[in-house]
Each structure stands twice: as structure tokens, then as C-alpha cells.
């Protein structure tokens, strides 16, 4: 492998294990390029959300390799949350804005998958220590 491929592999591996490092990394790179704090923070939050989801899925698959695919759980989560938020919005406002529902589901997923990642990370450590 080339040096660039090695650096990319180590960076990707580090961001999979510690996805919250993605926020300052993306923020400072984007802020340095654009000098726009609002754009940099929004983009960094979105990238960190993707990293947290990927890390939670990876941790799930390492802990339970024979289990049902974690990507289906992610899909079901988004489906249920979108339906519930749409229903709540229809009850309160009387109309449905898919843009607001999607944005809210995306932001809630950051909180949910952050918690899931921490629980799975801790479970993986405990399971590994039980084997050793």
C-alpha cells in the first residue's frame, strides 16, 4: 500500500472507533476554507452523524456477527421516527412538512445513535474482557 492509502486507512479506522473526533476535524478544515462558522458547524454535525451511525453499526456487527444486519435497524429507526414526527406535526400544525420532519429525524438520530454507540462500545469492551 502507498503512504496515502495507509494514512487514509488509519484515519478511517480512527474515525470508526472514535467518531466524535470527526467533528473538530471537519469543522476546522471547513472553517479554514470558508471562514463561515455556521456552515462549518452544520456540515461537521452532519458528517459526525454519519460517522456515529457507521460506528454503531460496526460495533453491533462485531459484538453479534451472526445477528440481523444493523443497517436494517437503522432503516427501521428512521422509518418509525419519521412516521411519528409526521403524525405529531399533523396533530399540532394540521399540515405536513417533510423537510422539517426529515431534519428533525436526522438531528434526533445523532442523539440516539450517539447513545447506542456508547452502549455498544461499552458492551464490546465488557464482552471482550469476559473472553480474556
Backbone as ProteinMPNN parsed JSONL, in Angstrom:
{"seq_chain_A": "XXXXXXXXXXXXXXXXXXXXXXXXXXXXXXXXXXXXXXXXXXXXXXXXXXXXXXXXXXXXXXXXXXXXXXXXXXXXXXXXXXXXXXXXXXXXXXXXXXXXXXXXXXXXXXXXXXXXXXXXXXXXXXXXXXXX", "coords_chain_A": {"N_chain_A": [[0.838, -1.187, 0.0], [0.356, 2.261, -0.594], [1.733, 5.242, 0.892], [-0.21, 7.239, 1.192], [-2.55, 5.696, 1.067], [-2.231, 4.177, 3.388], [-2.347, 6.197, 5.352], [-4.981, 7.098, 4.937], [-6.381, 4.736, 5.602], [-5.726, 4.429, 8.341], [-6.801, 6.832, 9.342], [-9.531, 6.502, 8.68], [-10.092, 4.206, 10.183], [-9.599, 5.177, 12.773], [-11.591, 7.147, 12.957], [-13.771, 5.485, 12.866], [-13.621, 4.088, 15.254], [-13.569, 6.176, 17.147], [-15.837, 8.228, 16.642], [-16.538, 10.836, 17.264], [-14.362, 12.437, 16.995], [-14.442, 13.307, 14.467], [-15.929, 15.637, 14.292], [-14.378, 18.028, 15.246], [-12.3, 17.794, 13.389], [-13.5, 18.005, 10.774], [-14.779, 20.462, 11.143], [-12.682, 22.362, 11.593], [-11.218, 22.122, 9.213], [-13.137, 22.878, 7.275], [-13.86, 25.407, 8.234], [-11.448, 26.723, 7.964], [-11.283, 26.79, 5.214], [-13.595, 28.215, 4.362], [-14.218, 30.25, 6.193], [-16.636, 30.496, 7.496], [-18.497, 30.096, 10.204], [-21.026, 29.041, 10.841], [-21.773, 27.422, 8.625], [-19.636, 25.623, 8.683], [-20.001, 24.369, 11.197], [-22.56, 23.166, 10.901], [-22.112, 21.386, 8.753], [-20.1, 19.819, 9.88], [-21.497, 18.62, 11.996], [-23.328, 17.059, 10.56], [-21.593, 15.292, 9.176], [-20.387, 14.055, 11.373], [-22.612, 12.783, 12.413], [-23.077, 10.832, 10.43], [-20.705, 9.374, 10.804], [-21.066, 8.445, 13.427], [-23.304, 6.8, 13.127], [-22.24, 4.855, 11.392], [-20.231, 3.841, 13.06], [-21.725, 2.773, 15.174], [-23.09, 0.744, 13.825], [-20.908, -0.822, 13.028], [-19.882, -1.599, 15.535], [-22.056, -3.076, 16.509], [-22.093, -5.18, 14.641], [-19.635, -6.358, 15.209], [-19.993, -7.267, 17.813], [-22.235, -8.974, 17.688], [-21.946, -11.017, 15.344], [-23.474, -12.906, 13.871], [-26.012, -11.952, 13.891], [-29.022, -10.2, 12.838], [-28.739, -7.838, 10.189], [-27.374, -4.693, 11.012], [-27.893, -2.452, 9.553], [-30.526, -2.656, 8.747], [-31.808, -2.153, 11.134], [-31.158, 0.518, 11.447], [-32.498, 1.611, 9.228], [-35.163, 0.963, 9.935], [-35.374, 2.464, 12.285], [-35.241, 5.129, 11.277], [-37.532, 5.093, 9.684], [-39.65, 4.652, 11.55], [-39.289, 6.87, 13.29], [-39.652, 9.005, 11.514], [-42.318, 8.594, 10.716], [-43.62, 8.899, 13.216], [-42.88, 11.556, 13.917], [-44.043, 12.912, 11.761], [-46.738, 12.327, 12.228], [-47.113, 13.615, 14.706], [-46.601, 16.246, 13.922], [-48.725, 16.652, 12.137], [-50.857, 16.528, 13.942], [-50.363, 18.738, 15.637], [-49.854, 21.022, 13.946], [-51.499, 20.689, 11.726], [-50.738, 20.373, 9.124], [-48.296, 18.9, 6.924], [-44.819, 18.982, 6.784], [-42.376, 17.707, 5.044], [-39.69, 18.318, 4.884], [-39.046, 19.526, 7.354], [-39.698, 17.413, 9.048], [-37.887, 15.442, 8.184], [-35.45, 16.742, 8.757], [-35.664, 16.968, 11.541], [-35.755, 14.246, 12.264], [-33.212, 13.481, 11.438], [-31.578, 14.992, 13.171], [-32.418, 13.983, 15.667], [-31.511, 11.407, 15.366], [-28.794, 11.691, 15.666], [-28.483, 12.066, 18.427], [-29.669, 9.643, 19.35], [-28.132, 7.553, 18.066], [-25.648, 8.225, 19.029], [-25.893, 7.612, 21.751], [-26.477, 4.869, 21.486], [-24.088, 4.018, 20.299], [-22.226, 4.468, 22.395], [-23.233, 2.686, 24.344], [-22.974, 0.23, 22.948], [-20.206, 0.214, 22.51], [-19.247, 0.062, 25.14], [-20.417, -2.391, 25.855], [-19.06, -4.065, 24.073], [-16.442, -3.857, 25.071], [-16.778, -4.998, 27.622], [-17.654, -7.581, 26.892], [-15.384, -8.482, 25.487], [-13.492, -8.448, 27.525], [-14.54, -10.418, 29.108], [-14.024, -12.69, 27.632], [-11.288, -12.9, 27.64]], "CA_chain_A": [[0.0, 0.0, 0.0], [1.104, 3.505, -0.619], [1.67, 6.021, 2.13], [-1.516, 7.893, 1.245], [-3.546, 4.673, 1.39], [-2.048, 3.861, 4.807], [-2.869, 7.323, 6.141], [-6.433, 7.062, 4.814], [-6.872, 3.584, 6.354], [-5.622, 4.741, 9.766], [-7.775, 7.888, 9.648], [-10.865, 5.91, 8.624], [-10.197, 3.327, 11.342], [-9.7, 6.011, 13.973], [-12.91, 7.772, 12.971], [-14.757, 4.452, 13.15], [-13.558, 3.78, 16.688], [-13.891, 7.398, 17.894], [-16.462, 9.057, 15.607], [-16.691, 12.229, 17.683], [-13.19, 13.189, 16.529], [-14.766, 13.83, 13.149], [-16.463, 16.998, 14.377], [-13.354, 19.079, 15.156], [-11.531, 17.638, 12.165], [-14.259, 18.596, 9.668], [-15.052, 21.868, 11.444], [-11.501, 23.21, 11.369], [-10.882, 22.115, 7.79], [-14.122, 23.675, 6.539], [-13.762, 26.799, 8.664], [-10.236, 27.255, 7.346], [-11.517, 27.014, 3.789], [-14.697, 29.142, 4.065], [-14.342, 31.287, 7.224], [-18.045, 30.578, 7.846], [-18.66, 29.217, 11.36], [-22.32, 28.362, 10.795], [-21.661, 26.373, 7.612], [-18.678, 24.619, 9.16], [-20.579, 23.583, 12.293], [-23.635, 22.323, 10.37], [-21.518, 20.313, 7.963], [-19.386, 18.94, 10.812], [-22.504, 17.833, 12.715], [-23.853, 16.051, 9.635], [-20.559, 14.28, 8.956], [-20.245, 13.319, 12.621], [-23.769, 11.901, 12.498], [-22.786, 9.679, 9.574], [-19.653, 8.584, 11.45], [-21.632, 7.782, 14.605], [-24.147, 5.702, 12.633], [-21.334, 3.815, 10.898], [-19.547, 3.236, 14.209], [-22.695, 1.947, 15.9], [-23.313, -0.451, 13.008], [-19.691, -1.647, 13.113], [-19.82, -2.189, 16.874], [-23.112, -4.097, 16.556], [-21.675, -6.342, 13.854], [-18.529, -7.028, 15.895], [-20.487, -7.928, 19.021], [-23.126, -10.042, 17.261], [-21.691, -11.197, 13.91], [-24.489, -13.723, 13.21], [-27.317, -11.316, 14.068], [-29.656, -9.466, 11.752], [-27.911, -6.697, 9.793], [-27.656, -3.456, 11.749], [-28.415, -1.427, 8.631], [-31.979, -2.746, 8.782], [-32.243, -1.454, 12.348], [-31.048, 1.959, 11.15], [-33.603, 1.93, 8.332], [-36.401, 0.91, 10.718], [-35.374, 3.624, 13.181], [-35.623, 6.318, 10.517], [-38.911, 4.941, 9.249], [-40.53, 4.857, 12.703], [-39.168, 8.249, 13.772], [-40.261, 9.886, 10.519], [-43.767, 8.433, 10.821], [-44.075, 9.511, 14.468], [-42.75, 13.012, 13.826], [-45.062, 13.365, 10.822], [-48.024, 12.254, 12.907], [-47.146, 14.696, 15.701], [-46.705, 17.517, 13.201], [-50.097, 16.753, 11.628], [-51.742, 16.81, 15.081], [-50.135, 20.079, 16.166], [-49.916, 22.094, 12.94], [-52.536, 20.439, 10.751], [-50.136, 20.148, 7.809], [-47.066, 18.12, 6.994], [-43.64, 19.48, 6.087], [-41.406, 16.611, 5.034], [-38.359, 18.874, 5.118], [-38.878, 19.678, 8.803], [-39.724, 16.077, 9.646], [-36.607, 14.808, 7.873], [-34.399, 17.422, 9.516], [-35.812, 16.583, 12.948], [-35.358, 12.835, 12.401], [-31.756, 13.433, 11.302], [-30.985, 15.501, 14.406], [-32.692, 13.025, 16.739], [-30.672, 10.228, 15.169], [-27.474, 11.977, 16.23], [-28.573, 11.771, 19.857], [-29.958, 8.231, 19.533], [-27.01, 6.699, 17.692], [-24.558, 8.527, 19.962], [-26.141, 6.792, 22.942], [-26.329, 3.465, 21.077], [-22.654, 3.76, 20.107], [-21.58, 4.383, 23.712], [-23.67, 1.431, 24.96], [-22.35, -0.889, 22.233], [-18.768, 0.272, 22.766], [-19.07, -0.462, 26.491], [-20.755, -3.808, 25.792], [-17.955, -4.74, 23.398], [-15.306, -3.934, 25.997], [-17.111, -5.974, 28.658], [-17.665, -8.896, 26.261], [-14.009, -8.85, 25.185], [-12.805, -8.75, 28.785], [-15.062, -11.702, 29.597], [-13.394, -13.751, 26.854], [-9.865, -12.973, 28.007]], "C_chain_A": [[0.881, 1.248, 0.0], [0.949, 4.229, 0.715], [0.311, 6.685, 2.285], [-2.624, 6.903, 1.601], [-3.451, 4.268, 2.854], [-2.61, 4.959, 5.702], [-4.391, 7.311, 6.122], [-7.02, 5.912, 5.638], [-6.816, 3.85, 7.857], [-6.619, 5.827, 10.179], [-9.185, 7.316, 9.686], [-11.091, 4.983, 9.816], [-10.349, 4.102, 12.636], [-11.072, 6.654, 14.073], [-14.027, 6.756, 13.175], [-14.787, 4.132, 14.635], [-13.985, 4.986, 17.527], [-14.538, 8.396, 16.917], [-16.582, 10.529, 15.982], [-15.452, 13.075, 17.367], [-13.429, 13.802, 15.147], [-15.259, 15.264, 13.198], [-15.366, 18.059, 14.326], [-12.532, 19.004, 13.879], [-12.235, 18.318, 10.984], [-14.477, 20.083, 9.893], [-13.847, 22.749, 11.103], [-11.064, 23.238, 9.908], [-11.844, 23.016, 7.014], [-14.07, 25.149, 6.939], [-12.523, 27.465, 8.064], [-10.432, 27.566, 5.874], [-12.531, 28.129, 3.532], [-14.778, 30.344, 4.996], [-15.803, 31.535, 7.615], [-18.312, 29.581, 8.976], [-19.951, 28.413, 11.293], [-22.296, 27.195, 9.804], [-20.748, 25.252, 8.098], [-19.281, 23.758, 10.264], [-21.706, 22.686, 11.801], [-23.075, 21.135, 9.588], [-20.795, 19.321, 8.868], [-20.361, 18.072, 11.606], [-23.054, 16.731, 11.814], [-22.845, 14.937, 9.368], [-20.366, 13.423, 10.211], [-21.418, 12.366, 12.815], [-23.57, 10.654, 11.635], [-21.734, 8.768, 10.207], [-20.185, 7.819, 12.663], [-22.511, 6.607, 14.176], [-23.265, 4.553, 12.159], [-20.632, 3.1, 12.055], [-20.481, 2.339, 15.007], [-22.965, 0.652, 15.137], [-22.102, -1.378, 13.085], [-19.582, -2.328, 14.468], [-20.857, -3.3, 17.025], [-22.678, -5.36, 15.824], [-20.479, -7.067, 14.466], [-19.006, -7.799, 17.121], [-21.341, -9.137, 18.659], [-22.97, -10.281, 15.756], [-22.774, -12.004, 13.175], [-25.862, -13.068, 13.227], [-27.793, -10.646, 12.784], [-28.833, -8.217, 11.445], [-28.332, -5.414, 10.515], [-28.199, -2.367, 10.84], [-29.93, -1.48, 8.544], [-32.528, -2.059, 10.025], [-32.193, 0.061, 12.138], [-32.21, 2.393, 10.264], [-34.934, 1.957, 9.091], [-36.495, 2.085, 11.685], [-35.838, 4.875, 12.44], [-37.074, 6.253, 10.063], [-39.878, 5.24, 10.393], [-40.48, 6.304, 13.181], [-39.821, 9.225, 12.794], [-41.784, 9.793, 10.585], [-44.297, 9.104, 12.084], [-43.986, 11.036, 14.432], [-43.77, 13.604, 12.855], [-46.444, 13.368, 11.453], [-48.178, 13.382, 13.933], [-47.308, 16.046, 15.013], [-48.118, 17.716, 12.642], [-51.076, 17.094, 12.757], [-51.594, 18.252, 15.554], [-50.384, 21.178, 15.15], [-51.043, 21.92, 11.926], [-52.021, 20.253, 9.332], [-48.787, 19.468, 7.998], [-45.971, 18.77, 6.163], [-42.569, 18.392, 6.159], [-39.981, 17.098, 5.281], [-38.088, 18.999, 6.616], [-38.86, 18.326, 9.507], [-38.398, 15.366, 9.405], [-35.459, 15.415, 8.654], [-34.456, 17.026, 10.99], [-35.391, 15.134, 13.183], [-33.84, 12.707, 12.333], [-31.073, 13.906, 12.579], [-31.233, 14.568, 15.584], [-31.819, 11.783, 16.605], [-29.263, 10.454, 15.695], [-27.462, 11.634, 17.716], [-28.743, 10.269, 20.091], [-28.745, 7.358, 19.225], [-25.76, 7.018, 18.508], [-24.681, 7.695, 21.223], [-25.944, 5.311, 22.624], [-24.855, 3.117, 20.905], [-21.951, 3.596, 21.454], [-21.96, 3.076, 24.41], [-23.003, 0.231, 24.282], [-20.844, -0.932, 22.453], [-18.46, -0.318, 24.142], [-19.363, -1.961, 26.536], [-19.631, -4.608, 25.127], [-16.747, -4.887, 24.287], [-15.572, -4.989, 27.062], [-17.094, -7.389, 28.095], [-16.242, -9.381, 25.957], [-13.255, -9.205, 26.467], [-13.287, -10.063, 29.378], [-14.44, -12.882, 28.881], [-11.973, -13.975, 27.299], [-9.699, -13.502, 29.354]], "O_chain_A": [[1.992, 1.258, 0.529], [0.125, 3.856, 1.55], [-0.259, 6.696, 3.376], [-3.536, 7.239, 2.356], [-4.474, 4.038, 3.5], [-3.274, 4.674, 6.698], [-5.029, 7.492, 7.16], [-8.043, 6.088, 6.301], [-7.764, 3.529, 8.573], [-7.213, 5.744, 11.254], [-9.951, 7.603, 10.606], [-12.177, 4.98, 10.396], [-11.141, 3.726, 13.5], [-11.658, 6.702, 15.155], [-15.119, 7.121, 13.612], [-15.857, 3.928, 15.209], [-14.694, 4.823, 18.52], [-13.867, 9.302, 16.423], [-16.714, 11.38, 15.103], [-15.5, 14.301, 17.465], [-12.705, 14.7, 14.719], [-15.038, 16.03, 12.26], [-15.404, 18.92, 13.447], [-12.114, 20.031, 13.346], [-11.625, 19.12, 10.277], [-14.377, 20.879, 8.959], [-13.982, 23.756, 10.41], [-10.593, 24.265, 9.42], [-11.413, 23.823, 6.191], [-14.215, 26.033, 6.094], [-12.56, 28.64, 7.699], [-9.824, 28.495, 5.343], [-12.361, 28.91, 2.595], [-15.356, 31.365, 4.623], [-16.166, 32.642, 8.015], [-18.351, 28.373, 8.746], [-19.969, 27.234, 11.649], [-22.756, 26.1, 10.126], [-21.061, 24.072, 7.938], [-19.093, 22.541, 10.268], [-21.803, 21.542, 12.244], [-23.531, 20.005, 9.76], [-20.869, 18.113, 8.647], [-20.074, 16.903, 11.861], [-23.226, 15.595, 12.256], [-23.214, 13.763, 9.339], [-20.201, 12.207, 10.116], [-21.24, 11.26, 13.326], [-23.865, 9.543, 12.074], [-21.852, 7.544, 10.156], [-19.795, 6.675, 12.897], [-22.467, 5.541, 14.79], [-23.522, 3.397, 12.495], [-20.463, 1.881, 12.02], [-20.079, 1.269, 15.464], [-23.057, -0.417, 15.74], [-22.261, -2.594, 13.195], [-19.229, -3.504, 14.545], [-20.567, -4.347, 17.604], [-22.868, -6.471, 16.319], [-20.325, -8.272, 14.264], [-18.478, -8.867, 17.429], [-21.192, -10.204, 19.254], [-23.784, -9.794, 14.972], [-22.974, -11.805, 11.977], [-26.794, -13.597, 12.621], [-27.067, -10.546, 11.795], [-28.284, -7.604, 12.361], [-29.52, -5.106, 10.607], [-28.888, -1.457, 11.302], [-30.565, -0.457, 8.293], [-33.597, -1.45, 9.976], [-33.074, 0.79, 12.593], [-32.836, 3.422, 10.517], [-35.737, 2.872, 8.908], [-37.575, 2.641, 11.883], [-36.718, 5.594, 12.913], [-37.768, 7.27, 10.064], [-40.826, 6.005, 10.216], [-41.523, 6.901, 13.449], [-40.477, 10.176, 13.22], [-42.466, 10.815, 10.514], [-45.31, 9.802, 12.036], [-44.908, 11.725, 14.866], [-44.304, 14.685, 13.104], [-47.229, 14.292, 11.243], [-49.227, 14.019, 14.02], [-48.071, 16.894, 15.476], [-48.646, 18.828, 12.673], [-52.017, 17.86, 12.551], [-52.59, 18.916, 15.841], [-51.055, 22.164, 15.456], [-51.495, 22.898, 11.33], [-52.811, 19.998, 8.424], [-48.218, 19.466, 9.09], [-46.167, 19.073, 4.986], [-41.941, 18.185, 7.198], [-39.158, 16.364, 5.828], [-37.017, 18.618, 7.089], [-38.096, 18.12, 10.451], [-37.845, 14.756, 10.32], [-34.594, 14.698, 9.157], [-33.423, 16.779, 11.613], [-34.745, 14.828, 14.185], [-33.245, 11.925, 13.074], [-30.101, 13.297, 13.025], [-30.346, 14.38, 16.417], [-31.432, 11.177, 17.604], [-28.604, 9.507, 16.125], [-26.534, 10.985, 18.201], [-28.052, 9.686, 20.926], [-28.369, 6.513, 20.037], [-24.894, 6.156, 18.66], [-23.696, 7.138, 21.709], [-25.32, 4.584, 23.396], [-24.419, 2.042, 21.318], [-21.159, 2.669, 21.625], [-21.101, 2.425, 25.005], [-22.522, -0.678, 24.959], [-20.269, -2.014, 22.57], [-17.524, -1.103, 24.291], [-18.637, -2.716, 27.184], [-19.296, -5.705, 25.575], [-16.087, -5.926, 24.271], [-14.69, -5.79, 27.374], [-16.579, -8.303, 28.738], [-15.933, -10.557, 26.149], [-12.471, -10.154, 26.487], [-12.535, -10.747, 30.072], [-14.334, -13.966, 29.455], [-11.499, -15.111, 27.334], [-8.572, -13.634, 29.831]]}, "name": "protein", "num_of_chains": 1, "seq": "XXXXXXXXXXXXXXXXXXXXXXXXXXXXXXXXXXXXXXXXXXXXXXXXXXXXXXXXXXXXXXXXXXXXXXXXXXXXXXXXXXXXXXXXXXXXXXXXXXXXXXXXXXXXXXXXXXXXXXXXXXXXXXXXXXXX"}
